[in-house]
mmCIF file with all atom_site columns, C-alpha atoms in Angstrom:
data_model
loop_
_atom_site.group_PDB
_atom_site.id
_atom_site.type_symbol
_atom_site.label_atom_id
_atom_site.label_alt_id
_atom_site.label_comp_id
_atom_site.label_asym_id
_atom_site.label_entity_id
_atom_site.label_seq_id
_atom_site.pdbx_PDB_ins_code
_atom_site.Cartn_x
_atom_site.Cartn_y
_atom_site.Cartn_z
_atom_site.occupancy
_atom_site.B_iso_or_equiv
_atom_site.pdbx_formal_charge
_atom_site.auth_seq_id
_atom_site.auth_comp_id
_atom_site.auth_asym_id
_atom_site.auth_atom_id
_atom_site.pdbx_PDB_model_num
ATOM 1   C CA . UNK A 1 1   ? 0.000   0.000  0.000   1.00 0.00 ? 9   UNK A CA 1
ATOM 2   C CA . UNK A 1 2   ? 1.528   3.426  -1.008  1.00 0.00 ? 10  UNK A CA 1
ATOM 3   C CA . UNK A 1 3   ? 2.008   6.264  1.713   1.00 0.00 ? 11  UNK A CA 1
ATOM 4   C CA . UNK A 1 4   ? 1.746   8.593  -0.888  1.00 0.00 ? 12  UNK A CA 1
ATOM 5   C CA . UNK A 1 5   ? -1.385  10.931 -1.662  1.00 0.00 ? 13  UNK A CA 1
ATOM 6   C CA . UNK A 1 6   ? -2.682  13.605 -4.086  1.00 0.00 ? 14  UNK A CA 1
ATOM 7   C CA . UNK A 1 7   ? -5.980  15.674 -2.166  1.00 0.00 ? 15  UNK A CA 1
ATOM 8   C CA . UNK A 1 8   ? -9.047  16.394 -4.099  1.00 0.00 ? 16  UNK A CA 1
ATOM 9   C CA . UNK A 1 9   ? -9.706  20.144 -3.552  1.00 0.00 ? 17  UNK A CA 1
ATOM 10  C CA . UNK A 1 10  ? -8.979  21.174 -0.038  1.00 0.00 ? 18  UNK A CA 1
ATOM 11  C CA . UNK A 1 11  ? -8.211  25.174 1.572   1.00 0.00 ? 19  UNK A CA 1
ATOM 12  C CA . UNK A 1 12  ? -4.730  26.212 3.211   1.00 0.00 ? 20  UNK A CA 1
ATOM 13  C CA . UNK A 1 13  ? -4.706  27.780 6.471   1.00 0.00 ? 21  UNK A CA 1
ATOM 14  C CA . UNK A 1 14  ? -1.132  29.267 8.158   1.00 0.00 ? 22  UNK A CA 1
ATOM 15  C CA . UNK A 1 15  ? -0.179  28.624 4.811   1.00 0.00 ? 23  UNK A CA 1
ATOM 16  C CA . UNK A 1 16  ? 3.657   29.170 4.445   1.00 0.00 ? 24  UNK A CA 1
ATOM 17  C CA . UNK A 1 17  ? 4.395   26.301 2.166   1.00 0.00 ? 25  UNK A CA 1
ATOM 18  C CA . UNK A 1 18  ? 6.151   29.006 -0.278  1.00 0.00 ? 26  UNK A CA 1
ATOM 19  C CA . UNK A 1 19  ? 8.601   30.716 1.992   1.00 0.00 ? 27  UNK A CA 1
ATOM 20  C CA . UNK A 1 20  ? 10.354  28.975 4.754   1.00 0.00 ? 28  UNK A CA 1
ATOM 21  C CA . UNK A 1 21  ? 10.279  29.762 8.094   1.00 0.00 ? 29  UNK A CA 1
ATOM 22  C CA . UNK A 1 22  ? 11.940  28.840 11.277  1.00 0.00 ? 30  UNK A CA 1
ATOM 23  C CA . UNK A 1 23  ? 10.185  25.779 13.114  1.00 0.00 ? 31  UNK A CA 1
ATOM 24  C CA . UNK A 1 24  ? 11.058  26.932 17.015  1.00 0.00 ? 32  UNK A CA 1
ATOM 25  C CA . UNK A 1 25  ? 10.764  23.411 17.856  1.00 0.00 ? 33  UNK A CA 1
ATOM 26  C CA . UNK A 1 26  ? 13.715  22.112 15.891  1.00 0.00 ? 34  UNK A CA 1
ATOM 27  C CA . UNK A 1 27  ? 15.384  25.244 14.691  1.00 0.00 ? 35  UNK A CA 1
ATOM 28  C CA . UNK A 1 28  ? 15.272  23.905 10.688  1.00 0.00 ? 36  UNK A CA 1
ATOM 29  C CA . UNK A 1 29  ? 14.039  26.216 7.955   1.00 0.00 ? 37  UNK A CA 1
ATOM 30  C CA . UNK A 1 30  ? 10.645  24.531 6.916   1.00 0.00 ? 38  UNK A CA 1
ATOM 31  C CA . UNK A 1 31  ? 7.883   25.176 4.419   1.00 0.00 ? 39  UNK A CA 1
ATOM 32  C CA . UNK A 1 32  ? 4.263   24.671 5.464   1.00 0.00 ? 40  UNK A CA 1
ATOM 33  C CA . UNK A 1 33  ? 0.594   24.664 5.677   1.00 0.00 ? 41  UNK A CA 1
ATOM 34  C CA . UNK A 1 34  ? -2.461  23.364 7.320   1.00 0.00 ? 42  UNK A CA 1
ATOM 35  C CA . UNK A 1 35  ? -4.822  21.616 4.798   1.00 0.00 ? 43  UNK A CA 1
ATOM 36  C CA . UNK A 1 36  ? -8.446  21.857 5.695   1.00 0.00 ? 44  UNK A CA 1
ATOM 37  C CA . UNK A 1 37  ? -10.285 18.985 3.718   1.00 0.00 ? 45  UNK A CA 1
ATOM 38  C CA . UNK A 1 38  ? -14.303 18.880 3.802   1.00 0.00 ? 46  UNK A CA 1
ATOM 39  C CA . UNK A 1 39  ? -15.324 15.661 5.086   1.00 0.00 ? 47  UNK A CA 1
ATOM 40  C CA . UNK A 1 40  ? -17.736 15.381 2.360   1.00 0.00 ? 48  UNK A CA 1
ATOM 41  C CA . UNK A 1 41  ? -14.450 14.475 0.310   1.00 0.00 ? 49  UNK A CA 1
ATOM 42  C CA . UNK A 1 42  ? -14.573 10.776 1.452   1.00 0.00 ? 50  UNK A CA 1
ATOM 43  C CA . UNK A 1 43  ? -12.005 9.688  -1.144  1.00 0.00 ? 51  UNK A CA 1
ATOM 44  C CA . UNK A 1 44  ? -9.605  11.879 -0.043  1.00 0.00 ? 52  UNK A CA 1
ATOM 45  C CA . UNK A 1 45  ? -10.306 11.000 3.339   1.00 0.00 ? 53  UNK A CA 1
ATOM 46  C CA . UNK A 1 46  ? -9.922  7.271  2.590   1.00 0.00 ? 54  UNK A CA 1
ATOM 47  C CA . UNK A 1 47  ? -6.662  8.050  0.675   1.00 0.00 ? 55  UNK A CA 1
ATOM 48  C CA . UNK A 1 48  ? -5.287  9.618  4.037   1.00 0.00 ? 56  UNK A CA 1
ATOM 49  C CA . UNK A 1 49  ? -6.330  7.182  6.525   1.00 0.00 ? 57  UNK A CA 1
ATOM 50  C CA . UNK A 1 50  ? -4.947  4.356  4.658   1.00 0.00 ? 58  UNK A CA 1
ATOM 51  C CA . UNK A 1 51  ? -1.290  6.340  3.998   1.00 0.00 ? 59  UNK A CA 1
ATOM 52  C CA . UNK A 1 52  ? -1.363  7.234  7.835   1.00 0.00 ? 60  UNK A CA 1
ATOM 53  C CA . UNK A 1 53  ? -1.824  2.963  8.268   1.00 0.00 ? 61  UNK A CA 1
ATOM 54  C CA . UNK A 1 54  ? 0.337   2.228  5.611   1.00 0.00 ? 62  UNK A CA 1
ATOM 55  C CA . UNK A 1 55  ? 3.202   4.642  7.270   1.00 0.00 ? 63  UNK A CA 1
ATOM 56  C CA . UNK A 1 56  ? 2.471   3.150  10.723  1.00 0.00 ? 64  UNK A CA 1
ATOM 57  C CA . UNK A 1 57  ? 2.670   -0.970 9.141   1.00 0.00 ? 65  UNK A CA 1
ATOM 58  C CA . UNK A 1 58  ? 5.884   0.256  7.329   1.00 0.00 ? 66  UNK A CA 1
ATOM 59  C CA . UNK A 1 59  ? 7.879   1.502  10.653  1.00 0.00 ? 67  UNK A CA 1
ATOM 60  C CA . UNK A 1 60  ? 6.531   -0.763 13.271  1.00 0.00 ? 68  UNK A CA 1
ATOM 61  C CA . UNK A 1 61  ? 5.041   -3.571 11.268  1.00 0.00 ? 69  UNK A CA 1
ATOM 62  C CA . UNK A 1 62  ? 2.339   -5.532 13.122  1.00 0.00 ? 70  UNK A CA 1
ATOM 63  C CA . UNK A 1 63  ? 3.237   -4.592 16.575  1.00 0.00 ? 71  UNK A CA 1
ATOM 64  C CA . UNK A 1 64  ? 2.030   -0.587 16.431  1.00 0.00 ? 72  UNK A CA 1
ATOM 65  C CA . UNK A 1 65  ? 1.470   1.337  19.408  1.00 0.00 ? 73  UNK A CA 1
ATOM 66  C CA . UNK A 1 66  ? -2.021  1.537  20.892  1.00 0.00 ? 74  UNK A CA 1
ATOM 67  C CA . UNK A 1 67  ? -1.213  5.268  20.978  1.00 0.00 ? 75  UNK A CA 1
ATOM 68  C CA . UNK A 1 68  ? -0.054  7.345  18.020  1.00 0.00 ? 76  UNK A CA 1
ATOM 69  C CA . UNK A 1 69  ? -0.798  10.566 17.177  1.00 0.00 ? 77  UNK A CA 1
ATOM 70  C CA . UNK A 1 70  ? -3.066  10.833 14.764  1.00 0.00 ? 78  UNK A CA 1
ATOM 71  C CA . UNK A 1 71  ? -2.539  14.028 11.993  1.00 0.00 ? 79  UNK A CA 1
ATOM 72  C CA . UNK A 1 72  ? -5.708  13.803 10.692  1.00 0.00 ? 80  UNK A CA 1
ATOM 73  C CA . UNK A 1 73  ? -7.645  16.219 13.321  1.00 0.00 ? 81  UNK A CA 1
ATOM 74  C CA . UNK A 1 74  ? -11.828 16.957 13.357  1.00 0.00 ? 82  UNK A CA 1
ATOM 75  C CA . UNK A 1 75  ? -12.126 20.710 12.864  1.00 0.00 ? 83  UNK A CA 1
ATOM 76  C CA . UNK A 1 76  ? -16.065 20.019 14.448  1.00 0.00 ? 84  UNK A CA 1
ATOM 77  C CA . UNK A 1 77  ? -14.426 18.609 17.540  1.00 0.00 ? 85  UNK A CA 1
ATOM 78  C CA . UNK A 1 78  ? -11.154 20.408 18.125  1.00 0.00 ? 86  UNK A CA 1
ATOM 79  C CA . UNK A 1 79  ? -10.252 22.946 20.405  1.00 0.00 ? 87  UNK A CA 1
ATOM 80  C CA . UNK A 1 80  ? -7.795  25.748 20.339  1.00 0.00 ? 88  UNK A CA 1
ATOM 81  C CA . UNK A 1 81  ? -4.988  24.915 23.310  1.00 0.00 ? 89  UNK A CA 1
ATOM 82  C CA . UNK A 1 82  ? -7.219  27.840 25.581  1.00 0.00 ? 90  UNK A CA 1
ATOM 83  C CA . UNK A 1 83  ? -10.279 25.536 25.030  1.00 0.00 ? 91  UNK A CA 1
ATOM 84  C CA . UNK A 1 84  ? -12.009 27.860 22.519  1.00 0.00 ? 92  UNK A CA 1
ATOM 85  C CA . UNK A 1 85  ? -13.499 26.266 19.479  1.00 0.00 ? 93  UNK A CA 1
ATOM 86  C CA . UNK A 1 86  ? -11.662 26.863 16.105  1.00 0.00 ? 94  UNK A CA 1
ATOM 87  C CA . UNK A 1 87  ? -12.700 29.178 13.738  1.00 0.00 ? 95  UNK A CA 1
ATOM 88  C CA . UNK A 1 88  ? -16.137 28.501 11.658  1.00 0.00 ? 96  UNK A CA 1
ATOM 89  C CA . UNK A 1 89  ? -13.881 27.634 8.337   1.00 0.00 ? 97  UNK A CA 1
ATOM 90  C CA . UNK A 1 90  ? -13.172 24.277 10.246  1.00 0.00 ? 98  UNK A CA 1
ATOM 91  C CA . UNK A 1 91  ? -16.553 23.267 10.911  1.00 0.00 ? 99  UNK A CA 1
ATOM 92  C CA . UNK A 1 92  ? -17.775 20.051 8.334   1.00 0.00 ? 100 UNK A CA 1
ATOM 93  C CA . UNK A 1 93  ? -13.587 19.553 7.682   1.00 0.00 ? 101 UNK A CA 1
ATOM 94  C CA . UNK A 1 94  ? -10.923 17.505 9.039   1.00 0.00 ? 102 UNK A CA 1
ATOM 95  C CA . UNK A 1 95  ? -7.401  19.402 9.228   1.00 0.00 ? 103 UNK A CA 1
ATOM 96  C CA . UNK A 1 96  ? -3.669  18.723 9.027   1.00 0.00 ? 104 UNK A CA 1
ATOM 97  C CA . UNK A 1 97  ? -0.564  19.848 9.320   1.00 0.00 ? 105 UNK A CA 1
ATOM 98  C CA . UNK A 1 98  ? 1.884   19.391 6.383   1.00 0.00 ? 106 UNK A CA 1
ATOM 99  C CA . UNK A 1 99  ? 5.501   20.908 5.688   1.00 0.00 ? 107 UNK A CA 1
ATOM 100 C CA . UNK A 1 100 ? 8.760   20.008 3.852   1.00 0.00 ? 108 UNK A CA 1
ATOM 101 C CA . UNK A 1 101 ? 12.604  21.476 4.172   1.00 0.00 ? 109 UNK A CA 1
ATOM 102 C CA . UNK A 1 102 ? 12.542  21.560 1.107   1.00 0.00 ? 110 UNK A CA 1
ATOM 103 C CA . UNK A 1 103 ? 10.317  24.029 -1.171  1.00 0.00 ? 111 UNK A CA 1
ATOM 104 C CA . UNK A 1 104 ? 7.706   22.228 -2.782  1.00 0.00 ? 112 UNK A CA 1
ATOM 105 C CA . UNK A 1 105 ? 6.586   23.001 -6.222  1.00 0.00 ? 113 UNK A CA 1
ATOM 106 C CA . UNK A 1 106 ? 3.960   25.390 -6.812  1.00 0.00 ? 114 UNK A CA 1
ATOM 107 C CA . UNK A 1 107 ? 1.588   25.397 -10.111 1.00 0.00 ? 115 UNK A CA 1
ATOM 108 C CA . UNK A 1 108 ? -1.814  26.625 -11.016 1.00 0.00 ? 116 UNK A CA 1
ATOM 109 C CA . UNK A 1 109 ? -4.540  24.698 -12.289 1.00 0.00 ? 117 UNK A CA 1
ATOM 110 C CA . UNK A 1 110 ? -3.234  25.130 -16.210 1.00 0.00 ? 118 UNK A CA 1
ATOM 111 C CA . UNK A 1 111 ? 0.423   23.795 -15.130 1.00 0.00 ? 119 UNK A CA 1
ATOM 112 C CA . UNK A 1 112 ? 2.094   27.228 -14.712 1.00 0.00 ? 120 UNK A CA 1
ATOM 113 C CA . UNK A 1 113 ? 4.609   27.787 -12.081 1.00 0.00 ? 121 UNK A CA 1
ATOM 114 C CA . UNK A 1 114 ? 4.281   29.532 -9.426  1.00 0.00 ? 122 UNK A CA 1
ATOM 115 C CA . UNK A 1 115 ? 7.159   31.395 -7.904  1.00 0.00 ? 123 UNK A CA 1
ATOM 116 C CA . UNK A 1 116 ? 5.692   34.564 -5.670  1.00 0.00 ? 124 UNK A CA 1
ATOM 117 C CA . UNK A 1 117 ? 5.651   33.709 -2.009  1.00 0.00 ? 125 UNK A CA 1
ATOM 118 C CA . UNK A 1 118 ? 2.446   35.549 -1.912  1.00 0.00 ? 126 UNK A CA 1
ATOM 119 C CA . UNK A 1 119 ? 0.524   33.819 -4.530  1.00 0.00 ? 127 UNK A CA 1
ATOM 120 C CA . UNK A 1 120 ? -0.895  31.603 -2.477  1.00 0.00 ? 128 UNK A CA 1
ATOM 121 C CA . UNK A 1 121 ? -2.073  32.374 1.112   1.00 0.00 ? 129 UNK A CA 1
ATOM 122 C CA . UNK A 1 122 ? -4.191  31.276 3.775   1.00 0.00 ? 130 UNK A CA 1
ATOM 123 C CA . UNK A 1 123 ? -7.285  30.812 2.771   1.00 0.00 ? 131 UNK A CA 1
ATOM 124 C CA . UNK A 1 124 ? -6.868  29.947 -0.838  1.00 0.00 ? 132 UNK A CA 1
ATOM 125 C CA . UNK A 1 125 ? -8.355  26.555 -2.154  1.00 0.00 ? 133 UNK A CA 1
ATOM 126 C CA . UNK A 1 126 ? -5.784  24.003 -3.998  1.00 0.00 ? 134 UNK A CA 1
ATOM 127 C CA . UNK A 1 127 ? -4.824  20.202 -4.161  1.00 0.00 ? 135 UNK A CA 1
ATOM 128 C CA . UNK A 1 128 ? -1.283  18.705 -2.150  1.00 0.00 ? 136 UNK A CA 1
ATOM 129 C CA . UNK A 1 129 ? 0.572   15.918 -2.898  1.00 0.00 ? 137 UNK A CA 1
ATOM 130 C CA . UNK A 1 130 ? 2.182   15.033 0.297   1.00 0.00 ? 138 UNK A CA 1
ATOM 131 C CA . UNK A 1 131 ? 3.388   11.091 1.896   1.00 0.00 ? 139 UNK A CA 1
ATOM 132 C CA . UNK A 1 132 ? 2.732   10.110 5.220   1.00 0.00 ? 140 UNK A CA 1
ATOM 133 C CA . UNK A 1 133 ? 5.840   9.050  7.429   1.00 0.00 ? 141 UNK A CA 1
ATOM 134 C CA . UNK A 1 134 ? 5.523   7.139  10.396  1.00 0.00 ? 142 UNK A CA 1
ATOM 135 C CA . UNK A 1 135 ? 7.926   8.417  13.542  1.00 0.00 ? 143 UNK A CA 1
ATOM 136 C CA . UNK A 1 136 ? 9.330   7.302  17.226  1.00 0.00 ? 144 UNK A CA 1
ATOM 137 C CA . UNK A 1 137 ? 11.084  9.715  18.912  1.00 0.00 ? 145 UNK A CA 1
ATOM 138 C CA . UNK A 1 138 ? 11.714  10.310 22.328  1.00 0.00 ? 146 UNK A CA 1
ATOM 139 C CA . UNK A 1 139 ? 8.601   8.676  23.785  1.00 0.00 ? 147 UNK A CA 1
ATOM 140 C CA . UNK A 1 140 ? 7.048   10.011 20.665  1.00 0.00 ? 148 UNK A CA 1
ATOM 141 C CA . UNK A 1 141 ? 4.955   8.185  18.280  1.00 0.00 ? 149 UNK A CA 1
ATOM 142 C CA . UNK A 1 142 ? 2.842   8.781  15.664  1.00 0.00 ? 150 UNK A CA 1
ATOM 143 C CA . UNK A 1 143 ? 2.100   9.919  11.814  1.00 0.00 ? 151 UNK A CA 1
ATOM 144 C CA . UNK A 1 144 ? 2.972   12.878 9.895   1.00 0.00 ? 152 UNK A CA 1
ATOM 145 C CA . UNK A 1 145 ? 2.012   13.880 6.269   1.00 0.00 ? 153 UNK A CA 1
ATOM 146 C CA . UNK A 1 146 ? 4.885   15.065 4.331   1.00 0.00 ? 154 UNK A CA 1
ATOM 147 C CA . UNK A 1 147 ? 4.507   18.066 1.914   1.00 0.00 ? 155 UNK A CA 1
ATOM 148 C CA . UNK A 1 148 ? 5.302   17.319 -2.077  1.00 0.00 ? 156 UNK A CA 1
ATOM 149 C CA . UNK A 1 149 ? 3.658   20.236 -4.212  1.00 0.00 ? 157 UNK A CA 1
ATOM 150 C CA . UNK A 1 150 ? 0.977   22.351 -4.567  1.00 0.00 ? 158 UNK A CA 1
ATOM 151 C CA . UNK A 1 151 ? -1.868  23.447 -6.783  1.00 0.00 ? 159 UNK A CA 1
ATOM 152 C CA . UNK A 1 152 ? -4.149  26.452 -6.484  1.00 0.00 ? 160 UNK A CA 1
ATOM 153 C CA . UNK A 1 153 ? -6.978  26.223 -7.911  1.00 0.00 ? 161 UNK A CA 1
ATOM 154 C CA . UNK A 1 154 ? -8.812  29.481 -6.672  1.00 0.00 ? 162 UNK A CA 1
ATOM 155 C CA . UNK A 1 155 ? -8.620  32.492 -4.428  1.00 0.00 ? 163 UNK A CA 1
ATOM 156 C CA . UNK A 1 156 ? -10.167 32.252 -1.395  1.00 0.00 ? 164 UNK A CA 1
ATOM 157 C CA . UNK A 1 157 ? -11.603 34.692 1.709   1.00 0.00 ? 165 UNK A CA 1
ATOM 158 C CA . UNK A 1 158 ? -8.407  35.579 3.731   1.00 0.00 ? 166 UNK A CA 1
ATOM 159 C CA . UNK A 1 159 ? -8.116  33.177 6.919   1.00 0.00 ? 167 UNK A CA 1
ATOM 160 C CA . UNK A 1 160 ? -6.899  36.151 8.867   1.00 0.00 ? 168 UNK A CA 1
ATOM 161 C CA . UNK A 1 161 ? -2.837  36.838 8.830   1.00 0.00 ? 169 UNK A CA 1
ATOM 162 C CA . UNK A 1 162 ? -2.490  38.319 5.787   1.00 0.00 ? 170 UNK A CA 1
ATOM 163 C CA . UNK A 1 163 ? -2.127  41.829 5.008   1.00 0.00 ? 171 UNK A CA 1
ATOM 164 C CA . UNK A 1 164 ? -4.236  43.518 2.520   1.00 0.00 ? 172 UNK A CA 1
ATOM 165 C CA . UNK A 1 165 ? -2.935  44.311 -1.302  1.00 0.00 ? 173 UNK A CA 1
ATOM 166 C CA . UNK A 1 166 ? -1.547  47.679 -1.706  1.00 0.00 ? 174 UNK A CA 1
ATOM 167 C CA . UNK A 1 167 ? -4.548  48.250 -4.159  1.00 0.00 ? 175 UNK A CA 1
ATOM 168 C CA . UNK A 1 168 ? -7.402  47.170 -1.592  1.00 0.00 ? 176 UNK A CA 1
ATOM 169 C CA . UNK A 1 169 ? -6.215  49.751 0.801   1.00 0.00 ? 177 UNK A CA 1
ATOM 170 C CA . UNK A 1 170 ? -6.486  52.712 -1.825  1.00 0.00 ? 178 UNK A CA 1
ATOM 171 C CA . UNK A 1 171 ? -9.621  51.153 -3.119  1.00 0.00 ? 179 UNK A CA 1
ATOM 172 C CA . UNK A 1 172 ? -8.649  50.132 -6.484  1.00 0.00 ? 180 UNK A CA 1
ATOM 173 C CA . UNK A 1 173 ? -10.314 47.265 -8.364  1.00 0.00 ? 181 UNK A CA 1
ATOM 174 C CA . UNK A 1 174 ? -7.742  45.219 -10.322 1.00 0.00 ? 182 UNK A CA 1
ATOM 175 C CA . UNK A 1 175 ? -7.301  46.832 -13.647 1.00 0.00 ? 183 UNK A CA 1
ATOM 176 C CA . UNK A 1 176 ? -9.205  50.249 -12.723 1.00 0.00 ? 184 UNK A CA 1
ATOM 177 C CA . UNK A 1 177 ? -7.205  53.595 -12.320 1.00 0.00 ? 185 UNK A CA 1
ATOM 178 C CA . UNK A 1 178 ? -6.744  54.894 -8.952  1.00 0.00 ? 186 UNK A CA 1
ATOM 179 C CA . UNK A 1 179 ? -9.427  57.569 -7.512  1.00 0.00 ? 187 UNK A CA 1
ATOM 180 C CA . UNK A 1 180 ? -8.229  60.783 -8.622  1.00 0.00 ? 188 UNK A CA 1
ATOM 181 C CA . UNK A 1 181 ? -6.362  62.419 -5.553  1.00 0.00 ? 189 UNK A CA 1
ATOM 182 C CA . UNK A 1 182 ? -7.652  65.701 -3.978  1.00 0.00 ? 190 UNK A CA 1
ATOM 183 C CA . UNK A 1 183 ? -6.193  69.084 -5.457  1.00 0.00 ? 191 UNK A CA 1
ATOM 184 C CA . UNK A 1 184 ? -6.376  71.216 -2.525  1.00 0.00 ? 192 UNK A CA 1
ATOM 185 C CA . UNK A 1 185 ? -4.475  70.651 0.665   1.00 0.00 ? 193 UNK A CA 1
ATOM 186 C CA . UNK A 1 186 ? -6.309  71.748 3.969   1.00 0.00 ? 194 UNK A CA 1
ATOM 187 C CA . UNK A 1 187 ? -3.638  74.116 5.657   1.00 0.00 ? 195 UNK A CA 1
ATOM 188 C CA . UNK A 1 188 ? -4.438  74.373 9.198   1.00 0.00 ? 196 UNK A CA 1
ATOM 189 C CA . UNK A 1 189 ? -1.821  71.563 10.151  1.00 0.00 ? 197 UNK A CA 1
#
């Protein structure tokens, strides 16, 4: 059985899969996201839960821990670490955690590279191909998906994080001229 998996259409949250940052944890550069996937997507469900087994079979064969950590989390369930239910995007998905040390490719839905780091962000909608390794360490066991490439497939509503465009904060539509500035200058500064 393969560990490997390509999602059906899923949304990115904390998504830094296209510039690295520093995981505090372990001090390595990493790229990554969190993949929300609605659990009306069975197949990719299925596809997930039977990399996470294959993984597990693979590293401990047929003696695997009662308890592993499970990566595939329910966003309907879930709390934040202060007990406060996640944010209403999660509700109806399971979530993940995915990420790589090395950049993963990046293309849009016709095959076209992507290379801007902000191309892509948090809330935007897309497939992953990712593998799922199985792990022991330090007491530690469990599953982990890791991150291949990427595909967006369409712009989503901002998951919060992201600053707005340059032209959203002067109110310009893409492709319209800017609002024609004011002449006058009130003087009583």
């Amino acid at each position: 059985m393969s560990t490997r998996v390509v999602t059906g259409k899923v949304r990115f949250s904390y998504f830094s899969a296209l510039t690295a940052r520093k995981n505090e944890m372990n001090g390595k550069e990493e790229f990554s996201t969190q993949v929300l996937v609605p659990k009306t997507d069975t197949e990719t469900v299925n596809q997930l839960k039977a990399a996470a087994k294959a993984a597990l079979t693979a590293k401990f064969g047929d003696k695997i821990p009662k308890t592993v950590r499970n990566p595939l989390r329910d966003g309907d369930t879930e709390t934040k670490s202060d007990g406060s239910p996640l944010g209403p995007e999660y509700a109806g998905h399971y979530f993940f955690n995915t990420k790589s040390t090395a950049k993963p490719g990046a293309v849009d839905m016709h095959g076209h590279d992507i290379i801007g780091s902000q191309d892509i962000v948090s809330g935007d909608y897309g497939r992953v191909s990712l593998n799922a390794y199985a792990y022991d360490q330090a007491g530690n066991k469990g599953v982990s998906y890791g991150l291949n490439n990427i595909m967006l497939l369409s712009k989503g509503d901002s998951l919060g994080g992201a600053k707005p465009s340059a032209a959203s904060d002067f109110g310009i539509a893409a492709g319209k001229a800017a609002p024609a500035a004011a002449e006058s200058v009130d003087s009583d500064w």
